[in-house]
Short mmCIF file of C-alpha atoms in Angstrom, two decimals:
data_model
loop_
_atom_site.label_atom_id
_atom_site.label_comp_id
_atom_site.label_asym_id
_atom_site.label_seq_id
_atom_site.Cartn_x
_atom_site.Cartn_y
_atom_site.Cartn_z
CA MET A 1 133.02 129.14 58.99
CA SER A 2 131.67 132.03 60.96
CA GLU A 3 128.57 130.04 61.84
CA VAL A 4 128.32 129.52 65.56
CA LYS A 5 127.30 126.04 66.55
CA LYS A 6 124.23 125.97 68.77
CA ASN A 7 123.17 123.35 71.25
CA LEU A 8 119.95 122.57 73.06
CA TYR A 9 120.01 122.83 76.82
CA GLU A 10 117.73 121.95 79.67
CA ALA A 11 118.46 123.92 82.82
CA MET A 12 117.07 124.12 86.33
CA PHE A 13 117.53 127.34 88.28
CA LEU A 14 117.12 127.66 92.03
CA LEU A 15 115.94 131.11 93.11
CA PRO A 16 115.54 132.40 96.66
CA ASN A 17 111.91 133.14 97.47
CA SER A 18 112.81 136.67 98.59
CA ARG A 19 113.72 137.58 94.98
CA VAL A 20 110.64 136.05 93.44
CA ASN A 21 107.50 138.13 93.04
CA ALA A 22 104.69 138.80 90.62
CA GLU A 23 106.59 141.67 88.99
CA ASN A 24 109.29 139.43 87.50
CA GLY A 25 106.80 136.74 86.57
CA SER A 26 107.67 134.57 89.59
CA GLY A 27 111.34 134.68 88.68
CA THR A 28 111.11 133.82 84.99
CA ALA A 29 112.18 137.34 84.01
CA ILE A 30 115.45 136.89 85.92
CA VAL A 31 116.24 133.70 84.03
CA ASN A 32 115.11 135.09 80.69
CA ALA A 33 117.32 138.15 81.09
CA LEU A 34 120.28 135.96 81.98
CA LEU A 35 119.82 133.71 78.97
CA GLU A 36 119.38 136.57 76.54
CA LYS A 37 122.48 138.27 77.90
CA HIS A 38 124.50 135.29 76.69
CA HIS A 39 122.82 135.11 73.27
CA GLY A 40 120.63 132.22 74.34
CA LYS A 41 117.21 131.72 72.82
CA PRO A 42 114.70 130.72 75.52
CA VAL A 43 112.23 128.21 74.18
CA LYS A 44 110.26 127.72 77.36
CA VAL A 45 111.03 129.17 80.76
CA ASP A 46 108.50 128.63 83.50
CA LEU A 47 107.95 127.83 87.14
CA TRP A 48 108.62 124.17 87.97
CA ASP A 49 107.86 124.15 91.67
CA GLU A 50 108.17 126.01 94.95
CA ARG A 51 109.26 123.57 97.63
CA LYS A 52 111.17 122.92 100.80
CA LEU A 53 114.83 122.13 100.21
CA ALA A 54 116.33 118.83 101.30
CA TYR A 55 119.09 120.79 103.00
CA PRO A 56 119.58 124.55 103.51
CA VAL A 57 121.36 126.34 100.66
CA LYS A 58 122.84 129.74 101.58
CA ASP A 59 120.62 129.81 104.69
CA GLN A 60 117.50 129.31 102.59
CA LYS A 61 115.08 126.60 103.63
CA ARG A 62 112.63 127.02 100.78
CA ALA A 63 113.27 127.99 97.18
CA THR A 64 111.69 128.37 93.77
CA TYR A 65 112.64 126.02 90.96
CA ILE A 66 112.55 127.32 87.41
CA LEU A 67 112.94 124.92 84.51
CA ALA A 68 114.25 126.35 81.25
CA HIS A 69 114.56 124.93 77.77
CA PHE A 70 116.85 127.04 75.66
CA GLU A 71 119.12 127.14 72.67
CA ALA A 72 122.55 128.68 73.01
CA PRO A 73 126.00 128.78 71.40
CA THR A 74 128.43 126.24 72.78
CA ASP A 75 130.63 128.72 74.66
CA ALA A 76 127.70 130.42 76.39
CA VAL A 77 127.20 127.96 79.23
CA GLN A 78 130.58 128.60 80.80
CA LYS A 79 129.95 132.35 80.85
CA LEU A 80 126.41 131.80 82.04
CA MET A 81 127.56 129.71 84.99
CA HIS A 82 130.11 132.40 85.84
CA ASP A 83 127.27 134.91 86.10
CA VAL A 84 125.14 132.49 88.12
CA ASN A 85 127.89 132.11 90.70
CA ILE A 86 128.23 135.88 91.08
CA SER A 87 124.53 136.64 91.06
CA GLU A 88 122.55 136.88 94.27
CA ASP A 89 119.29 136.25 92.43
CA ILE A 90 120.18 132.63 91.73
CA LEU A 91 121.23 130.10 94.35
CA ARG A 92 122.17 127.28 92.04
CA ALA A 93 121.82 126.11 88.48
CA LEU A 94 122.14 122.83 86.66
CA VAL A 95 122.57 123.00 82.89
CA LEU A 96 122.40 119.85 80.80
CA ALA A 97 122.92 119.53 77.08
CA VAL A 98 120.14 117.45 75.55
CA PRO A 99 119.82 115.91 72.08
CA GLU A 100 116.21 117.11 71.98
CA PHE A 101 113.89 118.82 74.43
CA PRO A 102 111.97 116.40 76.67
CA ILE A 103 108.29 117.02 77.33
CA TRP A 104 107.91 120.04 79.60
CA ARG A 105 106.29 118.95 82.85
CA THR A 106 105.92 120.67 86.20
CA ALA A 107 106.56 118.81 89.45
CA ALA A 108 102.83 118.45 90.01
CA GLU A 109 102.33 116.96 86.56
CA ILE A 110 105.12 114.42 87.12
CA ASP A 111 103.58 113.51 90.46
CA ALA A 112 100.18 113.04 88.83
CA LEU A 113 101.69 110.57 86.35
CA ARG A 114 102.98 108.39 89.17
CA PRO A 115 101.19 105.04 89.17
CA ARG A 116 99.42 104.76 92.47
CA ARG A 117 98.71 101.69 94.54
CA GLU A 118 95.32 100.87 95.94
CA PRO A 119 95.21 101.52 99.68
CA ARG A 120 96.08 98.37 101.59
CA LYS A 121 93.29 96.79 103.62
CA ARG A 122 94.00 96.60 107.32
CA GLU A 123 93.85 93.18 108.86
CA ASP A 124 91.75 94.21 111.80
CA GLU A 125 89.10 95.69 109.53
CA TRP A 126 85.92 93.62 109.46
CA GLU A 127 84.05 93.05 106.26
CA GLU A 128 80.67 92.71 107.99
CA PRO A 129 81.02 93.54 111.65
CA GLY A 130 78.84 91.41 113.89
CA ASP A 131 78.62 88.57 111.43
CA ARG A 132 80.49 86.01 113.50
CA ARG A 133 80.45 87.61 116.90
CA GLY A 134 79.87 84.93 119.50
CA GLY A 135 81.69 82.30 117.48
CA TRP A 136 80.25 79.23 115.87
CA ARG A 137 77.83 78.43 118.72
CA ASP A 138 75.34 81.03 117.52
CA ARG A 139 74.92 79.44 114.14
CA ASP A 140 71.50 78.09 113.33
CA GLU A 141 72.78 75.22 111.22
CA TYR A 142 74.85 73.64 113.92
CA ASP A 143 75.17 69.90 113.37
CA THR A 144 75.51 67.73 116.50
CA ARG A 145 75.48 64.38 114.72
CA ASP A 146 79.25 63.97 114.83
CA MET A 147 79.39 64.51 118.55
CA ASP A 148 76.58 62.04 119.25
CA SER A 149 78.03 59.26 117.13
CA GLY A 150 81.53 59.82 118.41
CA SER A 151 80.69 59.35 122.08
CA GLY A 152 78.34 56.42 121.42
CA SER A 153 80.36 53.23 120.99
CA MET B 1 122.96 53.83 108.17
CA ALA B 2 120.02 54.09 105.82
CA MET B 3 118.64 56.94 107.90
CA MET B 4 121.93 58.76 107.79
CA SER B 5 122.14 58.58 104.06
CA LYS B 6 118.64 60.01 103.76
CA GLN B 7 119.58 62.92 105.96
CA MET B 8 122.70 63.50 103.95
CA LYS B 9 120.68 63.54 100.76
CA GLU B 10 118.33 66.12 102.22
CA ARG B 11 121.22 68.29 103.27
CA ARG B 12 122.68 68.16 99.82
CA LYS B 13 119.36 69.14 98.33
CA LYS B 14 119.20 72.13 100.67
CA LYS B 15 122.70 73.12 99.69
CA ASN B 16 121.78 73.13 96.03
CA LYS B 17 118.74 75.23 96.81
CA PHE B 18 120.78 78.17 98.02
CA LYS B 19 123.28 78.50 95.26
CA LYS B 20 126.27 80.70 95.77
CA PHE B 21 125.42 82.88 92.78
CA ALA B 22 121.76 83.70 92.47
CA GLU B 23 120.20 83.82 89.07
CA ARG B 24 120.12 87.30 87.63
CA LEU B 25 116.74 88.95 87.31
CA PRO B 26 115.87 90.83 84.13
CA CYS B 27 116.19 94.61 84.26
CA LYS B 28 113.08 96.31 85.61
CA PHE B 29 113.44 99.29 83.34
CA CYS B 30 114.21 97.54 80.09
CA ALA B 31 111.24 96.68 77.97
CA LYS B 32 110.32 93.03 77.94
CA GLN B 33 112.05 91.03 75.25
CA LYS B 34 110.00 90.89 72.13
CA PRO B 35 108.80 87.46 71.07
CA LYS B 36 110.47 86.12 67.96
CA VAL B 37 108.58 86.95 64.82
CA VAL B 38 107.56 83.85 62.91
CA ASP B 39 106.71 84.20 59.25
CA GLY B 40 103.06 84.93 58.77
CA ALA B 41 102.42 85.55 62.47
CA PRO B 42 100.91 88.87 63.61
CA ALA B 43 103.30 91.58 64.76
CA PRO B 44 104.27 91.40 68.45
CA VAL B 45 102.31 93.60 70.84
CA ALA B 46 104.03 96.70 72.20
CA THR B 47 105.97 95.82 75.33
CA GLU B 48 105.98 97.59 78.65
CA PRO B 49 108.63 97.61 81.40
CA GLU B 50 108.66 95.01 84.14
CA ASP B 51 108.28 97.56 86.93
CA LYS B 52 104.68 98.70 86.96
CA ARG B 53 105.52 101.62 89.22
CA PHE B 54 107.98 102.97 86.66
CA ASP B 55 106.48 105.37 84.18
CA PRO B 56 108.48 105.42 80.91
CA ALA B 57 106.80 108.71 79.97
CA VAL B 58 108.84 110.46 82.66
CA GLY B 59 111.89 108.18 82.48
CA ILE B 60 114.90 108.01 84.73
CA ASP B 61 115.40 111.70 85.34
CA TYR B 62 116.50 113.93 88.20
CA LYS B 63 112.98 115.36 88.31
CA ASN B 64 111.35 111.95 88.74
CA LEU B 65 111.64 111.99 92.52
CA ASP B 66 109.18 109.21 93.21
CA LEU B 67 111.42 106.78 91.36
CA LEU B 68 114.67 108.09 92.84
CA GLN B 69 113.36 107.89 96.37
CA ARG B 70 112.97 104.14 95.88
CA MET B 71 116.51 103.91 94.50
CA VAL B 72 118.20 105.09 97.70
CA THR B 73 118.27 103.57 101.17
CA GLY B 74 116.92 105.27 104.27
CA GLN B 75 120.36 106.77 104.77
CA GLY B 76 120.38 108.21 101.26
CA LYS B 77 122.83 105.75 99.78
CA LEU B 78 122.32 104.33 96.33
CA VAL B 79 120.91 100.83 96.46
CA SER B 80 122.80 97.97 94.89
CA ARG B 81 122.17 96.79 91.39
CA LYS B 82 120.73 93.63 92.85
CA ARG B 83 117.92 95.58 94.49
CA SER B 84 117.33 98.35 92.00
CA SER B 85 117.52 96.76 88.58
CA GLY B 86 119.45 94.33 86.49
CA CYS B 87 121.35 96.18 83.84
CA ALA B 88 124.33 98.48 83.75
CA ARG B 89 122.81 101.14 81.55
CA HIS B 90 119.88 101.88 83.82
CA GLN B 91 121.89 101.65 87.02
CA LYS B 92 124.19 104.31 85.60
CA ALA B 93 121.24 106.48 84.63
CA ILE B 94 119.93 106.19 88.19
CA LYS B 95 123.33 107.13 89.58
CA TYR B 96 123.51 110.36 87.57
CA ALA B 97 119.87 111.22 88.27
CA VAL B 98 120.34 110.85 92.03
CA LYS B 99 123.51 112.92 92.02
CA ARG B 100 121.82 115.70 90.06
CA ALA B 101 118.83 115.67 92.38
CA ARG B 102 121.15 115.91 95.36
CA PHE B 103 122.92 118.93 93.90
CA LEU B 104 119.62 120.74 93.42
CA ALA B 105 118.56 119.98 97.02
CA LEU B 106 115.69 117.84 95.77
CA MET B 107 117.17 114.90 97.70
CA SER B 108 119.43 114.77 100.70
CA TYR B 109 123.05 113.63 100.59
CA THR B 110 122.64 111.85 103.93
CA GLY B 111 119.69 110.39 105.79
#
């Protein structure tokens, strides 16, 4: 009965760039420390992307995204979110319970998977420029038989 | 009178053309329906989704921004089921994905 039920979680943490440096492994150490504090077992915590935000969050225009896969007891997430809201190291966090971990992909890897279209050909682009310049009059095989017979009778 | 009746017939044809309720398209994200297996026939080939720009390896997820950007209007509103896909399950998945992406400032709430 004393067994604590554990769940799998996928979480995204938003860190301000001012708190991210090489010393804390581009912010992964902050997230790892937070997870371990709440008896979570980090499976994979790594940088997802560093990008411009769609709207400013706490006066930050850019931020670092860290994606974490971890295992934790069921009551840990509530306490974890409490710490996130207090902490100045983390702007925001989204924690989702997942039945199983999805494949770990960075933003660049997801973008690379995107099926791309072939570039559309512009209408004003000429296949062979100069081919038909001057219209049909310049053609060598210009047949005048129709015109002669038409005006005859 | 004969002319009139012809015109009337044409009008009626036009009316039938634009039915009040358009036929529903199949869901873009669902896999194509598998052909019925006849005894002795070879197994059906693996199916792929209707939308060629949708990558099932990534799925409908808040991190799949290329997909989500196509699922909102220029003003950032969710597009209707008519335009996005055909089925309830995937429309709901899109809804949650967009809302999660908005919360993480990956997408904007407004245009």
